[in-house]
Coordinates of C-alpha atoms and ligand atoms in Angstrom, one line a residue:
M145 CA 7.9 -8.5 -0.1
C146 CA 7.0 -4.9 0.5
S147 CA 3.6 -3.6 -0.6
I148 CA 3.4 -0.5 -2.8
I149 CA 0.4 1.5 -3.9
G150 CA -0.2 4.7 -5.8
Y151 CA -3.5 6.6 -6.3
K152 CA -4.5 9.5 -8.4
G153 CA -8.2 10.5 -8.7
A154 CA -11.1 12.4 -7.5
S155 CA -11.0 11.2 -3.9
Y156 CA -8.7 12.1 -1.0
A157 CA -5.7 9.8 -1.5
A158 CA -4.6 9.1 2.1
P159 CA -7.7 7.2 3.4
L160 CA -7.7 5.0 0.3
I161 CA -4.0 4.4 0.6
I162 CA -4.2 3.5 4.3
E163 CA -7.0 0.9 3.6
S164 CA -4.9 -0.5 0.7
L165 CA -1.9 -0.8 2.8
R166 CA -3.9 -2.5 5.6
R167 CA -5.1 -5.1 3.1
M168 CA -1.6 -5.7 1.7
E169 CA 0.2 -5.6 5.1
Y170 CA 0.9 -9.3 4.9
R171 CA 3.6 -8.5 2.4
G172 CA 5.7 -6.8 5.0
Y173 CA 5.1 -5.0 8.3
D174 CA 8.4 -3.5 9.5
S175 CA 7.4 0.1 8.7
V176 CA 4.9 2.1 6.8
G177 CA 4.8 5.4 5.0
I178 CA 2.7 7.7 2.8
A179 CA 3.4 10.6 0.5
T180 CA 0.7 12.9 -0.9
I181 CA 0.7 15.9 -3.1
D182 CA -0.9 19.1 -1.9
A183 CA -0.6 22.4 -3.7
G184 CA 2.5 21.3 -5.6
N185 CA 4.2 20.1 -2.4
I186 CA 5.1 16.5 -1.6
L187 CA 4.2 15.6 2.0
V188 CA 5.8 12.6 3.5
S189 CA 4.9 10.8 6.7
K190 CA 6.4 7.5 7.8
G191 CA 7.4 5.4 10.8
V192 CA 8.3 2.0 12.2
G193 CA 5.4 -0.4 13.0
K194 CA 2.2 -1.7 11.7
V195 CA -0.2 0.3 9.5
A196 CA -2.9 0.9 12.1
E197 CA -0.5 2.1 14.9
V198 CA 1.7 4.3 12.7
S199 CA -1.2 5.7 10.8
R200 CA -2.9 6.6 14.1
A201 CA 0.2 8.1 15.7
L202 CA 1.2 10.2 12.7
G203 CA -2.3 11.2 11.5
F204 CA -2.0 9.7 8.0
Q205 CA -5.8 10.1 7.6
K206 CA -5.6 13.8 7.7
M207 CA -3.0 14.2 5.0
P208 CA -4.4 16.4 2.2
G209 CA -4.3 15.7 -1.6
Q210 CA -5.9 13.5 -4.2
I211 CA -2.6 12.0 -5.4
G212 CA -0.4 9.8 -3.3
I213 CA 1.8 6.7 -2.8
G214 CA 2.1 4.3 0.2
H215 CA 4.4 1.5 1.3
T216 CA 4.7 -1.3 3.9
R217 CA 8.3 -2.6 4.2
W218 CA 9.9 -5.9 4.7
A219 CA 13.5 -4.8 5.3
T220 CA 16.2 -6.1 3.0
H221 CA 18.8 -3.3 2.9
G222 CA 19.1 -1.1 6.0
G223 CA 17.7 -1.6 9.5
I224 CA 14.1 -1.1 10.5
T225 CA 14.2 2.6 11.1
N226 CA 12.1 5.7 10.3
A227 CA 14.8 6.9 7.8
N228 CA 14.8 3.6 6.0
A229 CA 10.9 3.5 5.8
H230 CA 9.5 4.5 2.4
P231 CA 8.6 6.8 0.6
H232 CA 12.1 8.1 -0.3
E233 CA 12.5 11.6 -1.7
A234 CA 15.2 13.0 -3.9
C235 CA 17.2 16.1 -2.9
T236 CA 14.8 18.7 -4.3
S237 CA 11.6 17.1 -2.9
K238 CA 10.1 17.1 -6.4
V239 CA 9.8 13.3 -6.5
A240 CA 9.1 10.6 -4.0
V241 CA 9.3 6.8 -4.6
V242 CA 8.1 3.6 -3.1
H243 CA 9.8 0.4 -4.1
N244 CA 9.5 -3.4 -3.8
G245 CA 12.4 -5.7 -4.8
I246 CA 16.1 -5.4 -4.7
I247 CA 18.3 -3.0 -6.8
E248 CA 21.3 -5.3 -7.0
N249 CA 23.7 -2.6 -8.4
Y250 CA 22.6 0.2 -5.9
R251 CA 26.1 0.6 -4.5
E252 CA 27.6 1.7 -7.9
L253 CA 24.5 3.8 -8.7
K254 CA 24.7 5.5 -5.2
R255 CA 28.4 6.1 -5.5
D256 CA 27.9 7.9 -8.9
L257 CA 24.9 9.9 -7.6
I258 CA 26.9 11.0 -4.5
S259 CA 29.8 12.1 -6.8
S260 CA 27.3 14.2 -8.8
G261 CA 26.2 16.0 -5.6
H262 CA 23.2 13.9 -4.4
S263 CA 22.9 13.3 -0.6
F264 CA 21.2 10.3 0.8
K265 CA 19.0 10.0 3.9
S266 CA 18.6 6.2 4.1
E267 CA 20.7 3.0 3.9
T268 CA 18.2 1.5 1.4
D269 CA 18.8 0.4 -2.1
S270 CA 15.5 2.0 -3.0
E271 CA 16.5 5.6 -2.5
V272 CA 18.7 5.6 -5.6
I273 CA 15.6 5.4 -7.7
A274 CA 14.3 8.8 -6.5
H275 CA 17.7 10.5 -7.0
M276 CA 18.1 8.8 -10.5
L277 CA 14.7 10.2 -11.5
E278 CA 15.6 13.6 -10.3
E279 CA 19.0 13.5 -12.1
S280 CA 17.4 12.2 -15.4
L281 CA 14.6 14.8 -15.3
S282 CA 17.2 17.6 -15.0
V283 CA 18.5 16.4 -18.4
V284 CA 15.5 15.1 -20.4
Q285 CA 12.5 16.9 -18.7
D286 CA 10.1 14.2 -19.8
K287 CA 8.9 11.7 -17.3
V288 CA 8.6 8.8 -19.7
K289 CA 12.1 9.4 -21.1
A290 CA 13.4 9.7 -17.5
F291 CA 11.7 6.4 -16.6
V292 CA 13.2 4.7 -19.7
K293 CA 16.7 5.9 -18.7
V294 CA 16.4 5.0 -15.1
C295 CA 15.0 1.6 -15.7
S296 CA 17.6 0.8 -18.2
K297 CA 20.3 1.3 -15.5
L298 CA 18.6 -0.8 -12.7
K299 CA 19.8 -4.4 -12.2
G300 CA 17.7 -6.8 -10.1
A301 CA 14.0 -7.3 -9.6
Y302 CA 11.9 -4.2 -8.9
A303 CA 8.5 -2.6 -8.9
F304 CA 8.2 1.1 -8.0
V305 CA 5.8 3.9 -8.0
A306 CA 6.9 7.5 -8.1
V307 CA 4.9 10.6 -7.4
F308 CA 6.0 14.0 -8.8
S309 CA 5.2 17.4 -7.3
D310 CA 3.4 18.4 -10.5
G311 CA 0.8 15.7 -9.7
T312 CA 2.0 12.9 -12.1
L313 CA 2.0 9.3 -10.9
C314 CA 4.2 6.8 -12.6
G315 CA 5.2 3.2 -12.0
S316 CA 7.3 0.5 -13.6
R317 CA 8.3 -3.1 -12.9
Y318 CA 10.7 -5.9 -13.7
D319 CA 10.2 -9.4 -12.3
E320 CA 8.1 -7.9 -9.4
P321 CA 4.3 -7.5 -9.8
L322 CA 2.7 -4.2 -10.6
I323 CA -0.9 -3.8 -11.4
V324 CA -3.0 -0.8 -12.5
G325 CA -6.5 -0.7 -11.1
L326 CA -9.1 1.4 -13.0
S327 CA -11.9 2.7 -10.8
N328 CA -14.7 5.1 -11.6
D329 CA -12.9 8.0 -10.0
G330 CA -9.3 7.4 -10.6
Y331 CA -6.3 5.0 -11.0
F332 CA -4.4 2.8 -8.6
I333 CA -0.9 1.3 -9.2
S334 CA -0.3 -1.5 -6.8
S335 CA 1.8 -4.5 -6.1
D336 CA -1.3 -6.7 -5.4
V337 CA -4.9 -6.6 -6.6
L338 CA -5.9 -6.6 -3.0
G339 CA -4.6 -3.0 -2.9
F340 CA -7.5 -1.8 -4.9
L341 CA -10.0 -4.6 -5.2
Q342 CA -12.2 -2.9 -2.6
Y343 CA -12.7 -0.1 -5.1
T344 CA -12.6 -1.8 -8.5
D345 CA -12.2 -5.2 -10.2
K346 CA -10.8 -3.8 -13.4
A347 CA -7.1 -4.4 -13.7
I348 CA -4.2 -4.1 -16.1
F349 CA -1.3 -6.5 -15.3
L350 CA 1.8 -4.6 -16.5
D351 CA 4.3 -6.5 -18.6
N352 CA 7.9 -6.6 -17.5
K353 CA 9.5 -3.1 -18.0
D354 CA 6.2 -1.5 -18.9
I355 CA 5.8 2.1 -17.7
A356 CA 2.4 3.4 -16.4
V357 CA 1.8 7.1 -16.2
V358 CA -1.3 8.8 -14.8
A359 CA -1.2 12.4 -15.9
G360 CA -4.2 14.7 -15.8
E361 CA -7.2 12.4 -15.8
N362 CA -5.7 9.8 -18.1
L363 CA -3.6 6.6 -18.0
Y364 CA -0.8 6.1 -20.5
L365 CA 1.2 2.9 -21.0
Y366 CA 4.6 2.6 -22.5
D367 CA 7.1 -0.2 -23.2
S368 CA 10.7 -0.1 -22.1
D369 CA 11.7 2.0 -25.1
G370 CA 9.1 4.6 -24.3
N371 CA 6.7 3.5 -27.2
A372 CA 3.0 3.8 -26.3
V373 CA 1.4 0.3 -25.8
R374 CA -2.0 -1.1 -25.1
R375 CA -2.6 -3.7 -22.5
E376 CA -5.7 -5.8 -21.9
I377 CA -8.1 -4.9 -19.1
T378 CA -8.8 -8.0 -16.9
Q379 CA -11.8 -8.4 -14.6
V380 CA -10.5 -9.8 -11.4
A381 CA -12.8 -12.2 -9.5
W382 CA -12.3 -12.4 -5.7
E383 CA -14.4 -12.9 -2.5
L384 CA -13.5 -9.6 -0.8
G385 CA -15.5 -10.2 2.3
A386 CA -13.3 -13.2 3.1
A387 CA -10.3 -11.0 3.8
D388 CA -11.8 -9.8 7.1
K389 CA -11.3 -11.8 10.2
G390 CA -15.0 -11.6 11.2
A391 CA -15.7 -12.8 14.8
Y392 CA -12.3 -14.5 15.1
A393 CA -9.5 -13.1 17.2
H394 CA -7.0 -13.6 14.4
H395 CA -7.0 -14.2 10.6
T396 CA -4.9 -17.4 11.2
L397 CA -7.6 -18.9 13.5
K398 CA -10.3 -18.0 11.0
E399 CA -8.3 -19.5 8.2
I400 CA -7.7 -22.7 10.2
H401 CA -11.5 -23.0 10.8
E402 CA -12.4 -22.2 7.2
Q403 CA -10.7 -25.4 6.1
R404 CA -14.0 -27.3 6.7
K405 CA -15.2 -25.5 3.5
T406 CA -12.0 -24.5 1.6
V407 CA -10.7 -28.1 1.6
L408 CA -13.5 -28.9 -0.7
S409 CA -13.1 -26.0 -3.1
G410 CA -9.7 -27.3 -4.3
M411 CA -11.4 -30.6 -5.3
D412 CA -13.9 -28.7 -7.5
Q413 CA -11.9 -28.3 -10.6
N414 CA -13.3 -27.5 -14.0
E415 CA -13.2 -30.7 -15.9
K416 CA -11.6 -29.2 -19.0
D417 CA -8.8 -27.6 -17.1
L418 CA -8.2 -30.8 -15.1
I419 CA -7.9 -32.8 -18.3
S420 CA -5.5 -30.5 -20.0
F421 CA -3.4 -30.3 -16.8
C422 CA -3.3 -34.1 -16.5
D423 CA -2.6 -34.6 -20.2
I424 CA 0.6 -32.5 -19.9
L425 CA 1.6 -34.5 -16.9
L426 CA 1.0 -37.8 -18.6
Q427 CA 3.1 -36.8 -21.6
A428 CA 6.1 -35.9 -19.5
K429 CA 9.2 -38.1 -19.5
S430 CA 10.1 -36.7 -16.1
V431 CA 8.2 -34.6 -13.6
Y432 CA 9.7 -32.2 -11.1
I433 CA 7.6 -30.7 -8.4
T434 CA 8.8 -27.4 -6.9
G435 CA 7.7 -25.0 -4.2
S436 CA 9.0 -23.1 -1.1
G437 CA 8.2 -23.6 2.6
T438 CA 4.7 -25.0 3.0
S439 CA 4.2 -25.3 -0.7
Y440 CA 7.3 -27.5 -0.8
H441 CA 5.6 -29.8 1.8
S442 CA 2.7 -30.1 -0.6
A443 CA 5.2 -31.0 -3.3
L444 CA 6.7 -33.7 -1.1
L445 CA 3.3 -35.1 -0.3
A446 CA 2.4 -35.1 -4.0
K447 CA 5.3 -37.4 -4.6
Y448 CA 3.9 -40.0 -2.3
I449 CA 0.3 -39.7 -3.6
F450 CA 1.2 -39.7 -7.3
A451 CA 3.5 -42.7 -6.7
K452 CA 1.0 -44.7 -4.7
L453 CA -2.2 -44.1 -6.7
A454 CA -1.2 -42.8 -10.2
K455 CA 2.1 -44.8 -10.4
I456 CA 3.9 -41.6 -11.6
R457 CA 7.4 -41.0 -10.5
T458 CA 8.1 -37.4 -9.5
E459 CA 11.0 -35.5 -7.9
P460 CA 10.2 -32.8 -5.4
I461 CA 12.9 -30.0 -5.4
L462 CA 13.0 -26.9 -3.2
S463 CA 12.6 -23.9 -5.4
S464 CA 15.6 -22.2 -3.9
E465 CA 17.7 -25.3 -4.9
F466 CA 16.1 -25.8 -8.3
Q467 CA 18.5 -24.0 -10.5
Y468 CA 21.4 -26.2 -9.3
V469 CA 19.8 -29.4 -10.6
L470 CA 18.8 -27.9 -14.0
D471 CA 21.1 -30.3 -15.8
F472 CA 18.4 -32.9 -15.6
I473 CA 15.7 -30.8 -17.2
D474 CA 14.9 -30.7 -20.8
K475 CA 12.0 -30.2 -23.2
D476 CA 10.5 -33.5 -22.3
S477 CA 10.3 -32.5 -18.6
V478 CA 7.3 -31.1 -16.8
I479 CA 7.8 -28.7 -13.9
L480 CA 4.8 -28.6 -11.5
A481 CA 5.2 -25.5 -9.4
I482 CA 3.1 -25.1 -6.3
S483 CA 2.6 -21.6 -4.7
Q484 CA -0.1 -19.9 -2.7
S485 CA 0.8 -16.4 -3.9
G486 CA 2.2 -17.3 -7.3
E487 CA 4.7 -14.5 -6.7
T488 CA 7.5 -16.3 -4.7
A489 CA 10.8 -15.3 -6.4
D490 CA 12.4 -18.7 -5.9
V491 CA 9.5 -20.4 -7.5
L492 CA 9.3 -17.9 -10.4
N493 CA 13.1 -18.2 -11.0
S494 CA 12.8 -22.0 -11.1
V495 CA 10.0 -21.8 -13.6
K496 CA 11.9 -19.3 -15.8
H497 CA 15.0 -21.5 -15.8
A498 CA 12.9 -24.5 -16.7
K499 CA 11.1 -22.7 -19.5
E500 CA 14.5 -21.8 -21.1
T501 CA 15.2 -25.5 -21.5
G502 CA 11.8 -26.0 -23.3
A503 CA 10.2 -27.8 -20.3
K504 CA 6.5 -27.4 -19.9
V505 CA 5.2 -25.7 -16.7
L506 CA 2.1 -26.6 -14.7
S507 CA 1.2 -24.8 -11.5
I508 CA -1.2 -25.0 -8.6
V509 CA -1.8 -21.4 -7.3
N510 CA -4.3 -19.7 -5.1
I511 CA -4.2 -16.5 -7.1
S512 CA -5.2 -17.1 -10.7
T513 CA -3.9 -13.7 -11.9
S514 CA -0.5 -14.3 -10.3
S515 CA 2.8 -14.2 -12.2
L516 CA 3.2 -18.0 -11.8
A517 CA -0.2 -18.7 -13.3
R518 CA 0.6 -16.4 -16.2
L519 CA 3.9 -18.2 -16.9
S520 CA 2.3 -21.7 -16.8
D521 CA 1.2 -23.8 -19.8
S522 CA -1.7 -24.9 -17.6
F523 CA -2.7 -24.1 -14.0
L524 CA -5.3 -25.2 -11.4
T525 CA -6.5 -23.0 -8.6
V526 CA -6.8 -23.8 -4.9
N527 CA -9.8 -21.5 -4.6
C528 CA -9.5 -21.0 -0.8
G529 CA -10.0 -17.2 -0.9
P530 CA -7.5 -14.7 0.4
E531 CA -5.1 -16.1 3.0
V532 CA -4.0 -13.1 5.2
G533 CA -2.2 -14.9 8.0
V534 CA 1.5 -15.1 7.1
A535 CA 1.6 -18.8 8.1
A536 CA -0.1 -20.9 5.4
T537 CA -2.9 -23.0 6.7
K538 CA -6.0 -23.3 4.5
S539 CA -3.9 -22.8 1.4
F540 CA -1.9 -25.9 2.4
T541 CA -4.9 -28.2 2.7
G542 CA -6.3 -26.5 -0.4
Q543 CA -3.1 -27.4 -2.4
L544 CA -3.4 -31.0 -1.1
S545 CA -7.1 -31.0 -2.3
V546 CA -6.0 -30.0 -5.8
I547 CA -3.3 -32.8 -5.7
Y548 CA -5.9 -35.3 -4.7
A549 CA -8.2 -34.1 -7.5
V550 CA -5.4 -34.4 -10.1
T551 CA -4.5 -37.9 -8.7
D552 CA -8.1 -39.0 -8.9
R553 CA -8.2 -38.0 -12.6
L554 CA -4.8 -39.7 -13.3
C555 CA -6.0 -43.0 -11.7
G556 CA -9.3 -43.1 -13.6
Y557 CA -11.3 -41.6 -10.7
S558 CA -10.6 -44.8 -8.6
L559 CA -9.9 -42.5 -5.6
G560 CA -13.5 -41.3 -5.8
I561 CA -12.8 -38.0 -4.3
V562 CA -16.2 -36.5 -5.2
S563 CA -18.1 -39.1 -3.3
K564 CA -15.9 -38.5 -0.2
K565 CA -16.2 -34.8 0.0
Q566 CA -18.9 -34.7 2.7
A567 CA -16.9 -37.2 4.8
I568 CA -13.8 -35.1 4.5
A569 CA -15.6 -32.0 5.6
S570 CA -17.0 -33.7 8.6
A571 CA -13.7 -35.2 9.6
I572 CA -12.2 -31.7 9.5
E573 CA -15.1 -30.5 11.6
D574 CA -14.3 -33.3 14.1
V575 CA -10.6 -32.3 14.4
L576 CA -11.5 -28.6 14.7
S577 CA -13.6 -29.6 17.8
L578 CA -10.3 -30.8 19.4
E579 CA -9.3 -27.1 19.9
D580 CA -9.6 -27.3 23.7
N581 CA -7.3 -30.3 23.7
T582 CA -4.7 -28.4 21.7
I583 CA -4.9 -25.4 24.2
K584 CA -4.0 -27.9 27.0
L585 CA -1.1 -29.3 25.0
A586 CA 0.1 -25.7 24.3
D587 CA 0.4 -25.3 28.1
L588 CA 2.5 -28.4 28.3
L589 CA 4.8 -27.4 25.5
K590 CA 5.2 -23.7 26.0
D591 CA 8.3 -23.8 28.1
L592 CA 10.2 -26.4 26.0
R593 CA 13.2 -25.4 23.9
D594 CA 12.7 -28.1 21.2
I595 CA 9.7 -29.9 19.9
Y596 CA 10.0 -33.0 17.6
I597 CA 7.3 -34.3 15.3
L598 CA 7.6 -37.7 13.8
G599 CA 5.9 -39.1 10.7
K600 CA 6.4 -41.8 8.2
S601 CA 5.4 -42.0 4.5
L602 CA 2.4 -39.6 3.9
H603 CA 2.8 -38.4 7.4
Y604 CA 6.4 -37.2 7.0
P605 CA 5.5 -34.1 5.0
I606 CA 2.9 -33.3 7.6
A607 CA 5.5 -33.6 10.4
L608 CA 7.6 -31.1 8.5
E609 CA 4.6 -28.8 8.0
G610 CA 3.6 -29.1 11.6
A611 CA 7.1 -28.2 12.7
L612 CA 7.2 -25.2 10.3
K613 CA 3.9 -23.9 11.8
I614 CA 5.3 -24.1 15.3
K615 CA 8.6 -22.4 14.3
E616 CA 7.0 -19.5 12.5
L617 CA 4.2 -18.9 14.9
T618 CA 5.9 -19.5 18.3
Y619 CA 9.6 -19.0 17.6
L620 CA 10.3 -22.4 19.3
H621 CA 12.6 -24.8 17.7
A622 CA 10.5 -27.5 16.1
E623 CA 11.8 -30.3 13.9
G624 CA 9.9 -32.7 11.7
I625 CA 11.6 -36.1 11.4
A626 CA 11.0 -39.1 9.2
A627 CA 10.2 -41.6 11.9
G628 CA 12.5 -44.3 10.5
E629 CA 15.4 -41.9 10.5
L630 CA 15.3 -41.3 14.3
K631 CA 17.7 -44.2 15.0
H632 CA 20.2 -42.8 12.4
G633 CA 21.0 -39.8 14.5
P634 CA 18.2 -37.6 16.0
L635 CA 17.6 -40.2 18.8
A636 CA 20.7 -38.7 20.4
L637 CA 18.8 -35.5 21.1
I638 CA 16.1 -37.3 23.2
D639 CA 16.2 -37.4 27.0
E640 CA 13.8 -37.5 29.9
N641 CA 13.0 -33.8 29.3
S642 CA 12.0 -34.3 25.7
I643 CA 8.4 -34.3 24.4
V644 CA 7.9 -35.9 21.0
M645 CA 4.8 -35.8 18.9
V646 CA 4.1 -38.8 16.8
I647 CA 1.6 -38.7 13.8
N648 CA 0.4 -42.3 13.6
P649 CA -3.1 -43.0 12.3
R650 CA -3.8 -46.6 11.4
D651 CA -2.3 -47.5 8.0
N652 CA 0.6 -49.5 6.7
T653 CA 3.1 -47.4 8.7
F654 CA 1.3 -47.8 12.0
N655 CA 3.2 -50.6 13.7
D656 CA 6.6 -49.3 12.7
V657 CA 5.9 -45.9 14.1
L658 CA 4.5 -47.3 17.2
S659 CA 7.8 -49.2 17.7
N660 CA 9.6 -45.8 17.2
A661 CA 7.4 -44.3 19.9
H662 CA 8.4 -47.1 22.3
E663 CA 12.1 -46.5 21.5
I664 CA 11.7 -42.9 22.4
K665 CA 9.7 -43.6 25.5
S666 CA 12.4 -46.0 26.8
R667 CA 14.8 -43.0 26.7
G668 CA 12.5 -41.3 29.2
A669 CA 10.8 -38.9 26.8
K670 CA 7.0 -38.1 26.8
I671 CA 5.0 -38.9 23.8
I672 CA 2.0 -37.1 22.3
G673 CA 0.2 -39.4 19.8
I674 CA -1.9 -38.1 17.0
S675 CA -3.7 -41.2 15.9
T676 CA -7.0 -42.9 15.2
E677 CA -6.5 -45.2 18.2
P678 CA -5.1 -44.7 21.7
D679 CA -2.1 -46.7 22.9
E680 CA -0.4 -47.0 26.3
V681 CA 2.8 -45.5 24.8
Y682 CA 1.1 -42.1 24.5
D683 CA 1.3 -39.8 27.5
H684 CA -1.1 -37.5 25.7
F685 CA -3.4 -38.3 22.8
I686 CA -5.1 -36.4 20.0
N687 CA -7.8 -38.7 18.6
I688 CA -8.4 -38.1 14.9
P689 CA -11.3 -39.9 13.2
N690 CA -10.9 -43.1 11.3
F691 CA -10.7 -42.3 7.6
D692 CA -9.6 -43.3 4.2
S693 CA -5.9 -43.7 4.9
I694 CA -4.6 -41.8 1.8
L695 CA -6.6 -38.8 2.9
Y696 CA -5.2 -38.6 6.4
P697 CA -2.8 -35.7 5.7
L698 CA -5.8 -33.4 5.1
I699 CA -7.1 -34.2 8.6
E700 CA -4.0 -34.6 10.8
I701 CA -2.4 -31.3 9.9
V702 CA -5.4 -29.4 11.5
P703 CA -4.6 -30.2 15.2
L704 CA -1.0 -29.2 14.6
Q705 CA -2.1 -25.8 13.1
L706 CA -4.3 -25.3 16.1
L707 CA -1.5 -26.2 18.5
A708 CA 0.9 -23.8 16.8
Y709 CA -1.7 -21.0 17.0
H710 CA -2.4 -21.5 20.7
L711 CA 1.2 -21.9 21.5
A712 CA 1.8 -18.5 19.8
L713 CA -0.8 -16.9 22.1
K714 CA 0.8 -18.5 25.2
K715 CA 4.1 -17.0 24.1
N716 CA 2.6 -13.6 23.4
A717 CA 3.5 -13.8 19.7
D718 CA 1.2 -12.3 17.1
P719 CA 0.1 -15.4 15.1
D720 CA -1.0 -13.3 12.1
Y721 CA 2.3 -11.5 11.6
P722 CA 5.3 -13.5 12.9
R723 CA 8.5 -11.6 13.4
N724 CA 10.9 -11.2 10.5
L725 CA 8.6 -12.9 8.0
A726 CA 6.3 -11.7 5.1
K727 CA 3.7 -13.7 3.3
S728 CA 4.8 -13.1 -0.2
V729 CA 8.6 -13.7 -0.5
T730 CA 9.4 -11.9 -3.7
V731 CA 13.1 -11.6 -3.2
K732 CA 15.7 -14.4 -3.8
Ligands
AGP835 C1 4.2 -20.8 5.2 O1 3.6 -20.8 6.4 C2 5.2 -19.8 5.0 N1 4.8 -18.5 5.4 C3 6.1 -19.9 3.8 O2 6.9 -21.0 4.0 C4 5.4 -20.0 2.4 O3 4.8 -21.3 2.3 C5 6.5 -19.9 1.3 O4 7.1 -18.6 1.4 C6 5.9 -20.1 -0.1 O5 4.9 -19.2 -0.4 P1 4.0 -19.4 -1.7 O6 3.2 -20.6 -1.4 O7 3.2 -18.2 -1.8 O8 4.9 -19.6 -2.8

C-alpha cells in the first residue's frame, strides 16, 4: 500500500525521488519522507501530508546527495504522525529504511531489540528492520549476510529498501513487489515500475526473497541464502503521458472521460492469447471468479454474461473470503482473478491457495508485469493505461470489455463485439455529455445521509459499483440493492425523505423494476431513473441511449461515476485521493 523507492546514480537523488513518489502516491498518501546520503551522513526529512505539500514545506528538493530512498505511507501500524512517517533510522544513524507491507512478528522482534539496548522512535512495525540491520551488521559486517539474517527472521509480507551511510543501497521483498530499474546513469529500486518509468523502461522483477545491492556503480543480485543470482531484464511498455491529468481538474474526471477510448482497448485482444485463455476456461469442471472491490463487481457481472451468452456456470467469490471456500477447489477448477493492479494481497492470496490445489489460474489485469499476471497460466490485459484516481473508473469498464471479448469468443463470436465497437464508443460519448445533468443531481443529493441504487440482473453489479463510487468519493452512505430484494427488507428504510436511484434500461427486467419504482414512490420517496425511456414514476431522469441490452452495463455506469465525482466536489472531498484509502491494497 505504501510506495518505496531507492536511487543510486550520477544524478541528484532527491528531485528524482520526489518525482517517483508523486507518480506512486496513489499507493498511500498519509505521509511522505526522504533520506539521502551526503558526505557519509544520512539526512532524513519527513512529514504528514501529500508529496507536493510536504516536499515544498520541508525543502526536499534541496537535499544533497546522489543516493537516497523515499516513501509514501498508508498507515497500518501507528497513527499518521511525523514520527511514524518513513524513512526510519537505527540508533547509530548508519542505516535508514523504507518499507511496504506488514511485519507480523514485529512485537517479538522489537521486544528483543529493546532488551539488547535499541531505542525506538516510532510505533511502526517497519522500524524493527532498521534496528535489525544495525544489530546484524555489528556481528557479520557484510550487508548481504546481514540482509539474509534479517529477512530470515521477518514474518509477513514485505518489501523494503535500506540506504547505508557508506553509500550502499539494498532492497529485498517477500510477497510485496520490488522492481529494479536500470537507467543510463544509475539504479532504482521501487515498489512500482511507475517509480522509474519516466527514466528507464529496463526493469528486473525481483523474485521472492531476492536481495538487490547497489554498491559502487554496480548492481548485484542474491537469493535468500546469499548466493549470487541472475535475473532477466524486462522491457516495460507503458504510455507514460497518460499518467498526467492534462487539462482536467482531476485524474478521476480525466479517467471517466477517457472511457470513450479505453473501453475499446479491452476488446482488442490478441487472438492467440484469447484462444488459449478461453481453452483453459472451457476445459474447467468448475470456474470461480474472484476480485476485490470494483474488480469483484466485474466478477459478478461476468457471472451473468457468461451464463446468458456462453452458457457457462461460474461462481464469483470475494477474494477476501476465497480461502474459506477452498474445499470446493481442486485440480479441475479454474480460478479467474480480476484485478486492476494485479497486486491486491487478497487476490494474490486466493490465487496462491488455489494453485496449491492444482487449479489453473486465469487473470484479467491492467498491469501485465504485475504479480498476478506472473502467477497466471494465462492472462488478458485491460490496456486502459495508468489509472491514477484511487477510485476505479476506466479500469472497471475496461475489465467489462475484456469479459465481453472473452464471452464473444466463447459463444462463437455471436455477440459480434468487433462490429459494435463504434456504437459502444458513441454511446459512451452520449452519456458523457450528460455531465451537466449529473451536476444538478449532485446538488439534490449532497445533503442526504443515505443513497440507494437499485438494479436487477446485469444492472445489479452496476448498482453495487455505483454505490461504491459514491461511498469512496463522497463519504456518503450509499447502498446498491438487487431490485427484487427490496421487499424482503430494505423497503423498511424508505420514507418520504429518501431518494432512490433506479437503473432500468429497456430489457427483460424493465417491467419488474418499474413496479419496484412504483412501490418505492408510494412510500413517499423520490425516484431518479437511469433508463432508455422516461416514465411518470421518475422525479428525475438520466436518459441513456437505446442499445444492445447485454452491453448496457458499459454505458449505465458512466453517469453514476460522474455523479460520484461531482458529489465529491460539492462535499469538498478530493476525488483523486479519498480519505483512508489507497489504490493498491497490498495488505490482507
Ligand atoms: C475501487 O474504486 C476501489 N478503489 C477498490 O475497491 C479496488 O477496486 C480494489 O481494491 C481492488 O483493486 P484491484 O482491482 O487493483 O485488485
